[in-house]
């Protein structure tokens, strides 16, 4: 397998050792590459090492795969344009197994073994909770792409930031006016019975009741569940709108069984795309979704008024007009979330440039530089749309998209303003010492 | 939904669960009963069955029934062969020592899971059912002039779910005939009763074990092919069915196939029915504790004989 | 008596070795060892029940989580100091293991496995159900400023390492003493032949019950320490996976040996850590390694050492 690397004329001892090492890795050779991908020997300066905590295994693996692809594409783009302060980015990827314990260990590894400059990545919020304390203790900036409300709630620390993706509280609250005005006033919520679902339950019901709506029933599904029909009879008959959000491998079963339950007489349905992230809308059994609405972090299908930024971003990551991989139409992306990796990496870049980042001693300067950021225009750095970063709460805010399933595709129906998504600060991290 | 239709719907769902669980657990029970080992990788054989079904159905094209029928035959055979190979190369060599078998099958679990992740990927992938018609179901209510029939909102099932129940019943009957009437079945049971005696009578116990291990895995794969049009193929899907079928085997009483089936119905149905009365997570907690207390008060299982 | 002495000296040497390693190893690896020692205490607790008494539990994550949440919830919601938190964690572990032990010991063998598994599963679901206090699967962070035990900041690497070492040392010496005592020998007698132990007049049920409690409290101590040293409390620690880990550690290291749990934990930790560095398919490597170990080191690493080289190994 290492044949192509051998050039018999000038096998130095060093390359021979390298080849041996690659051979010893056996099947592992492919796994070695992501770590070395961005590094080019043309640049004499030391690379900037970014520890990438990625869900390669465990229930987050479908997300992790696309987070990885987006990250690689973004690093390639930044490096091709000269890197950060003239230094190339090197991604050091480690699997966190979608597990909080392993997540914390991986952060330690980035800090004290790989000597990374910063760490970033991860979606599932329990991994963020598990890892953030260690990042804080090791004084390692930790940029998360998780959409949890953990950062803005004040539960974490000054070293943890979420500048590249909006949080669940702002997403959910921004949906309430649209649902109340367009779909109905009586809502039944179905959500997973863990913290992410509880955030939906609490923030949505408060915002929706403020708009004069009522929540008829809140159905919390145990997270290990694989069959759902038995819970649907708890939906009250006079429900006007179903609000659903589900995560994990069983999402498709959930949505399909919901369709089978309602049959021809379904209420209005509003879902978070998390219920169908990485799943083809054209899957058998999902026909009933026609005419229903979804929150999307970023529209999966190419819209009529596609921005040039989305076009270039899509091309760079390798996503086709239906939101699937260009090489495999069945490999549907996690389009509503993965842009966060792209935007976060650009913010790290901008922060490092503003702080004139030289090495780990400048980490606090980097955090202060990011904290000083506020409005970010819709651009190649922010292909999902404009953002407004709140340096005090370490959380970014942005537009939310609502799409309607039309002819089996998600078509943008409404875009919220950034103002719709704002809420009062719950913490001021800038008051904490480093 | 009113109580009556709700209860009926939950029972129907419970029955589908129970049917698949019964198959899966009988597979484990045969292995447990005859070889006296805990196969922790049993759930992964189930998962492999579903993944192979997806693979075949995408290759086959045409009407979904074509690929499905093909998968129904091929998946159990492929998975059974993999299991028999695992028996031959690993379990046989550690003499079916109970503790070492646990570690070895945990190792096997990792290997199968990771290989699937690397080839099949992390997504949940659907397999289209050969037929899947939504059937609205009627209910009766008492009105001033006696009982009248009506069609409650949401009370329905699908033709495929009913077919799964029927298929499971047929397969279980077939299996029972195989174990009690066929020569191979007889040999298996002889080996279960007394391994030394079987050896003395010239029964190739090694081959019987490989066959049993393969058979158990094949049945799990068959259960997976049946369920995969309802619940998609995913590389982590083996986890819960493993735990559930393990529980079923113990509750049923070790090595007792009728006990296993009764326990599968008990566990599958109770999960659905308890959900009618409590909020979902509380229902799960109660169902879990129920299993614990059944065993505390009847440690030998429902159909097991009390040892010594 | 000579046995006791030899065992004690051996264990003190191990403890001295672990203390010395802190000064030799680079930062990353001493950080890993701090973690490993806490997990090894969990495995040592498991070993009392499985290795010495012969009871295979699949629900030890419940005891680990009880210690973890006992400490975590008290510190989070009642604002107690870490020392009171530790007492809460240990107290909760005593109560939970006593009750579960009492109920589960009506069964043996596979039924015992299932009953413990079911109680642990119910415990996990209860943590989710009480999401208002536990924050469910997400769990919660114990802030750095709260993790100061009698003036010692446990988030500092050196303090953390020696706190973990103290816990480890106490557990190891305790276990060394227990297994060489009459009580420990009775446990082994029960493992080897329960009927005979009963005929000899031992109160088998009471011995087993005490073994469950010791085992559960050690697991709980590890859970509480984990929360305190690493600052996070979460429901994943109560999942089945975390019940299987100590079983693996013990089987790999050598069931029924006092240092087996430590060896197994170190081995498993580095197996995953090193292989995940070279490949994302590290579980494949871990799987193959487990299979090879069962083929070639059936007694576990320390067990093989005892069988082949050091027959005196406790």
PDB file of C-alpha atoms in Angstrom, chain C residues 87-236:
ATOM      1  CA  UNK C  87     -19.833  12.196  52.218  1.00  0.00           C
ATOM      2  CA  UNK C  88     -23.110  12.648  50.331  1.00  0.00           C
ATOM      3  CA  UNK C  89     -21.747  10.620  47.429  1.00  0.00           C
ATOM      4  CA  UNK C  90     -20.476   7.828  49.652  1.00  0.00           C
ATOM      5  CA  UNK C  91     -23.630   7.853  51.776  1.00  0.00           C
ATOM      6  CA  UNK C  92     -25.813   7.587  48.691  1.00  0.00           C
ATOM      7  CA  UNK C  93     -23.656   4.728  47.416  1.00  0.00           C
ATOM      8  CA  UNK C  94     -24.009   2.837  50.715  1.00  0.00           C
ATOM      9  CA  UNK C  95     -27.791   3.161  50.672  1.00  0.00           C
ATOM     10  CA  UNK C  96     -28.247   2.324  46.997  1.00  0.00           C
ATOM     11  CA  UNK C  97     -25.864  -0.639  47.035  1.00  0.00           C
ATOM     12  CA  UNK C  98     -27.397  -1.990  50.236  1.00  0.00           C
ATOM     13  CA  UNK C  99     -30.917  -1.852  48.811  1.00  0.00           C
ATOM     14  CA  UNK C 100     -30.008  -3.160  45.356  1.00  0.00           C
ATOM     15  CA  UNK C 101     -27.764  -5.822  46.877  1.00  0.00           C
ATOM     16  CA  UNK C 102     -30.530  -6.953  49.193  1.00  0.00           C
ATOM     17  CA  UNK C 103     -32.983  -7.325  46.312  1.00  0.00           C
ATOM     18  CA  UNK C 104     -30.646  -8.615  43.629  1.00  0.00           C
ATOM     19  CA  UNK C 105     -29.043 -11.264  45.826  1.00  0.00           C
ATOM     20  CA  UNK C 106     -32.279 -13.201  45.804  1.00  0.00           C
ATOM     21  CA  UNK C 107     -30.989 -14.244  42.388  1.00  0.00           C
ATOM     22  CA  UNK C 108     -27.721 -15.736  41.175  1.00  0.00           C
ATOM     23  CA  UNK C 109     -25.871 -16.201  37.893  1.00  0.00           C
ATOM     24  CA  UNK C 110     -27.510 -14.820  34.806  1.00  0.00           C
ATOM     25  CA  UNK C 111     -30.591 -13.634  36.663  1.00  0.00           C
ATOM     26  CA  UNK C 112     -28.290 -11.554  38.875  1.00  0.00           C
ATOM     27  CA  UNK C 113     -26.796 -10.042  35.745  1.00  0.00           C
ATOM     28  CA  UNK C 114     -30.203  -9.025  34.437  1.00  0.00           C
ATOM     29  CA  UNK C 115     -31.543  -7.717  37.732  1.00  0.00           C
ATOM     30  CA  UNK C 116     -28.500  -5.483  38.214  1.00  0.00           C
ATOM     31  CA  UNK C 117     -28.714  -4.416  34.577  1.00  0.00           C
ATOM     32  CA  UNK C 118     -32.367  -3.476  34.980  1.00  0.00           C
ATOM     33  CA  UNK C 119     -31.812  -1.486  38.149  1.00  0.00           C
ATOM     34  CA  UNK C 120     -28.986   0.395  36.459  1.00  0.00           C
ATOM     35  CA  UNK C 121     -31.159   1.071  33.424  1.00  0.00           C
ATOM     36  CA  UNK C 122     -33.940   2.363  35.677  1.00  0.00           C
ATOM     37  CA  UNK C 123     -31.372   4.556  37.428  1.00  0.00           C
ATOM     38  CA  UNK C 124     -30.260   5.996  34.107  1.00  0.00           C
ATOM     39  CA  UNK C 125     -33.844   6.748  33.111  1.00  0.00           C
ATOM     40  CA  UNK C 126     -34.527   8.328  36.496  1.00  0.00           C
ATOM     41  CA  UNK C 127     -31.592  10.683  35.950  1.00  0.00           C
ATOM     42  CA  UNK C 128     -33.171  11.730  32.651  1.00  0.00           C
ATOM     43  CA  UNK C 129     -36.612  11.965  34.184  1.00  0.00           C
ATOM     44  CA  UNK C 130     -35.346  14.308  36.900  1.00  0.00           C
ATOM     45  CA  UNK C 131     -33.936  16.556  34.186  1.00  0.00           C
ATOM     46  CA  UNK C 132     -34.955  19.661  36.084  1.00  0.00           C
ATOM     47  CA  UNK C 133     -32.236  18.929  38.645  1.00  0.00           C
ATOM     48  CA  UNK C 134     -29.821  16.732  36.729  1.00  0.00           C
ATOM     49  CA  UNK C 135     -30.030  18.422  33.299  1.00  0.00           C
ATOM     50  CA  UNK C 136     -30.505  14.917  31.878  1.00  0.00           C
ATOM     51  CA  UNK C 137     -27.995  13.681  29.355  1.00  0.00           C
ATOM     52  CA  UNK C 138     -26.271  17.060  29.128  1.00  0.00           C
ATOM     53  CA  UNK C 139     -25.421  16.981  32.784  1.00  0.00           C
ATOM     54  CA  UNK C 140     -23.786  19.912  34.489  1.00  0.00           C
ATOM     55  CA  UNK C 141     -20.431  21.403  35.243  1.00  0.00           C
ATOM     56  CA  UNK C 142     -18.981  21.742  38.739  1.00  0.00           C
ATOM     57  CA  UNK C 143     -17.162  25.036  38.431  1.00  0.00           C
ATOM     58  CA  UNK C 144     -13.458  25.231  39.059  1.00  0.00           C
ATOM     59  CA  UNK C 145     -13.982  27.611  41.973  1.00  0.00           C
ATOM     60  CA  UNK C 146     -16.142  25.038  43.794  1.00  0.00           C
ATOM     61  CA  UNK C 147     -13.612  22.260  43.503  1.00  0.00           C
ATOM     62  CA  UNK C 148     -11.396  23.317  46.380  1.00  0.00           C
ATOM     63  CA  UNK C 149     -11.111  20.626  49.044  1.00  0.00           C
ATOM     64  CA  UNK C 150      -9.897  22.050  52.368  1.00  0.00           C
ATOM     65  CA  UNK C 151      -7.902  24.719  50.580  1.00  0.00           C
ATOM     66  CA  UNK C 152      -6.518  22.385  47.905  1.00  0.00           C
ATOM     67  CA  UNK C 153      -7.515  23.326  44.359  1.00  0.00           C
ATOM     68  CA  UNK C 154      -8.321  19.970  42.769  1.00  0.00           C
ATOM     69  CA  UNK C 155      -8.330  21.374  39.247  1.00  0.00           C
ATOM     70  CA  UNK C 156      -4.543  21.796  39.387  1.00  0.00           C
ATOM     71  CA  UNK C 157      -2.706  18.884  37.741  1.00  0.00           C
ATOM     72  CA  UNK C 158      -0.464  18.050  40.722  1.00  0.00           C
ATOM     73  CA  UNK C 159      -3.262  18.255  43.293  1.00  0.00           C
ATOM     74  CA  UNK C 160      -5.505  16.227  41.061  1.00  0.00           C
ATOM     75  CA  UNK C 161      -2.893  13.548  40.558  1.00  0.00           C
ATOM     76  CA  UNK C 162      -2.178  13.123  44.241  1.00  0.00           C
ATOM     77  CA  UNK C 163      -5.845  13.258  45.188  1.00  0.00           C
ATOM     78  CA  UNK C 164      -6.437  10.418  42.725  1.00  0.00           C
ATOM     79  CA  UNK C 165      -3.399   8.606  44.125  1.00  0.00           C
ATOM     80  CA  UNK C 166      -4.657   8.908  47.694  1.00  0.00           C
ATOM     81  CA  UNK C 167      -8.007   7.437  46.722  1.00  0.00           C
ATOM     82  CA  UNK C 168      -6.247   4.713  44.791  1.00  0.00           C
ATOM     83  CA  UNK C 169      -3.839   3.959  47.656  1.00  0.00           C
ATOM     84  CA  UNK C 170      -6.594   3.725  50.248  1.00  0.00           C
ATOM     85  CA  UNK C 171      -8.622   1.422  48.007  1.00  0.00           C
ATOM     86  CA  UNK C 172      -5.662  -0.800  47.167  1.00  0.00           C
ATOM     87  CA  UNK C 173      -4.550  -1.197  50.794  1.00  0.00           C
ATOM     88  CA  UNK C 174      -8.119  -1.790  51.880  1.00  0.00           C
ATOM     89  CA  UNK C 175      -8.626  -4.442  49.257  1.00  0.00           C
ATOM     90  CA  UNK C 176      -5.269  -6.041  50.000  1.00  0.00           C
ATOM     91  CA  UNK C 177      -6.312  -6.321  53.602  1.00  0.00           C
ATOM     92  CA  UNK C 178      -9.819  -7.534  52.823  1.00  0.00           C
ATOM     93  CA  UNK C 179      -8.784 -10.319  50.462  1.00  0.00           C
ATOM     94  CA  UNK C 180      -6.210 -11.664  52.898  1.00  0.00           C
ATOM     95  CA  UNK C 181      -8.625 -11.519  55.808  1.00  0.00           C
ATOM     96  CA  UNK C 182     -10.970 -14.253  56.895  1.00  0.00           C
ATOM     97  CA  UNK C 183     -13.813 -12.368  55.278  1.00  0.00           C
ATOM     98  CA  UNK C 184     -12.044 -12.268  51.907  1.00  0.00           C
ATOM     99  CA  UNK C 185     -11.155 -15.942  52.095  1.00  0.00           C
ATOM    100  CA  UNK C 186     -14.771 -16.756  52.762  1.00  0.00           C
ATOM    101  CA  UNK C 187     -15.743 -14.781  49.671  1.00  0.00           C
ATOM    102  CA  UNK C 188     -13.368 -16.900  47.597  1.00  0.00           C
ATOM    103  CA  UNK C 189     -14.792 -20.019  49.202  1.00  0.00           C
ATOM    104  CA  UNK C 190     -18.256 -18.871  48.191  1.00  0.00           C
ATOM    105  CA  UNK C 191     -17.034 -18.264  44.643  1.00  0.00           C
ATOM    106  CA  UNK C 192     -15.504 -21.708  44.441  1.00  0.00           C
ATOM    107  CA  UNK C 193     -18.378 -23.602  46.026  1.00  0.00           C
ATOM    108  CA  UNK C 194     -21.276 -21.779  47.550  1.00  0.00           C
ATOM    109  CA  UNK C 195     -22.953 -24.924  48.864  1.00  0.00           C
ATOM    110  CA  UNK C 196     -19.834 -26.026  50.696  1.00  0.00           C
ATOM    111  CA  UNK C 197     -19.334 -22.592  52.254  1.00  0.00           C
ATOM    112  CA  UNK C 198     -22.889 -22.790  53.531  1.00  0.00           C
ATOM    113  CA  UNK C 199     -22.353 -26.269  54.951  1.00  0.00           C
ATOM    114  CA  UNK C 200     -19.278 -25.010  56.762  1.00  0.00           C
ATOM    115  CA  UNK C 201     -21.575 -22.645  58.583  1.00  0.00           C
ATOM    116  CA  UNK C 202     -20.826 -19.360  56.871  1.00  0.00           C
ATOM    117  CA  UNK C 203     -23.631 -16.897  56.456  1.00  0.00           C
ATOM    118  CA  UNK C 204     -23.315 -16.824  52.682  1.00  0.00           C
ATOM    119  CA  UNK C 205     -26.039 -14.285  52.076  1.00  0.00           C
ATOM    120  CA  UNK C 206     -24.581 -11.807  54.541  1.00  0.00           C
ATOM    121  CA  UNK C 207     -21.098 -12.184  53.086  1.00  0.00           C
ATOM    122  CA  UNK C 208     -22.365 -11.591  49.582  1.00  0.00           C
ATOM    123  CA  UNK C 209     -24.397  -8.625  50.706  1.00  0.00           C
ATOM    124  CA  UNK C 210     -21.355  -7.042  52.342  1.00  0.00           C
ATOM    125  CA  UNK C 211     -19.362  -7.718  49.173  1.00  0.00           C
ATOM    126  CA  UNK C 212     -21.979  -5.858  47.115  1.00  0.00           C
ATOM    127  CA  UNK C 213     -21.850  -2.933  49.518  1.00  0.00           C
ATOM    128  CA  UNK C 214     -18.030  -2.720  49.566  1.00  0.00           C
ATOM    129  CA  UNK C 215     -18.008  -3.028  45.809  1.00  0.00           C
ATOM    130  CA  UNK C 216     -20.755  -0.419  45.385  1.00  0.00           C
ATOM    131  CA  UNK C 217     -19.128   2.038  47.756  1.00  0.00           C
ATOM    132  CA  UNK C 218     -15.778   1.806  45.967  1.00  0.00           C
ATOM    133  CA  UNK C 219     -17.571   2.383  42.655  1.00  0.00           C
ATOM    134  CA  UNK C 220     -19.411   5.303  44.227  1.00  0.00           C
ATOM    135  CA  UNK C 221     -16.167   6.740  45.600  1.00  0.00           C
ATOM    136  CA  UNK C 222     -14.700   6.573  42.110  1.00  0.00           C
ATOM    137  CA  UNK C 223     -17.775   8.321  40.690  1.00  0.00           C
ATOM    138  CA  UNK C 224     -17.656  11.089  43.284  1.00  0.00           C
ATOM    139  CA  UNK C 225     -13.928  11.544  42.719  1.00  0.00           C
ATOM    140  CA  UNK C 226     -14.425  11.666  38.991  1.00  0.00           C
ATOM    141  CA  UNK C 227     -16.965  14.471  39.294  1.00  0.00           C
ATOM    142  CA  UNK C 228     -14.802  16.402  41.717  1.00  0.00           C
ATOM    143  CA  UNK C 229     -11.525  16.011  39.837  1.00  0.00           C
ATOM    144  CA  UNK C 230     -12.798  16.527  36.316  1.00  0.00           C
ATOM    145  CA  UNK C 231     -15.680  18.885  36.955  1.00  0.00           C
ATOM    146  CA  UNK C 232     -18.470  17.201  35.066  1.00  0.00           C
ATOM    147  CA  UNK C 233     -21.537  15.182  36.049  1.00  0.00           C
ATOM    148  CA  UNK C 234     -23.545  13.536  33.259  1.00  0.00           C
ATOM    149  CA  UNK C 235     -25.963  10.719  32.522  1.00  0.00           C
ATOM    150  CA  UNK C 236     -23.698   8.881  30.080  1.00  0.00           C
TER     151      UNK C 236
END
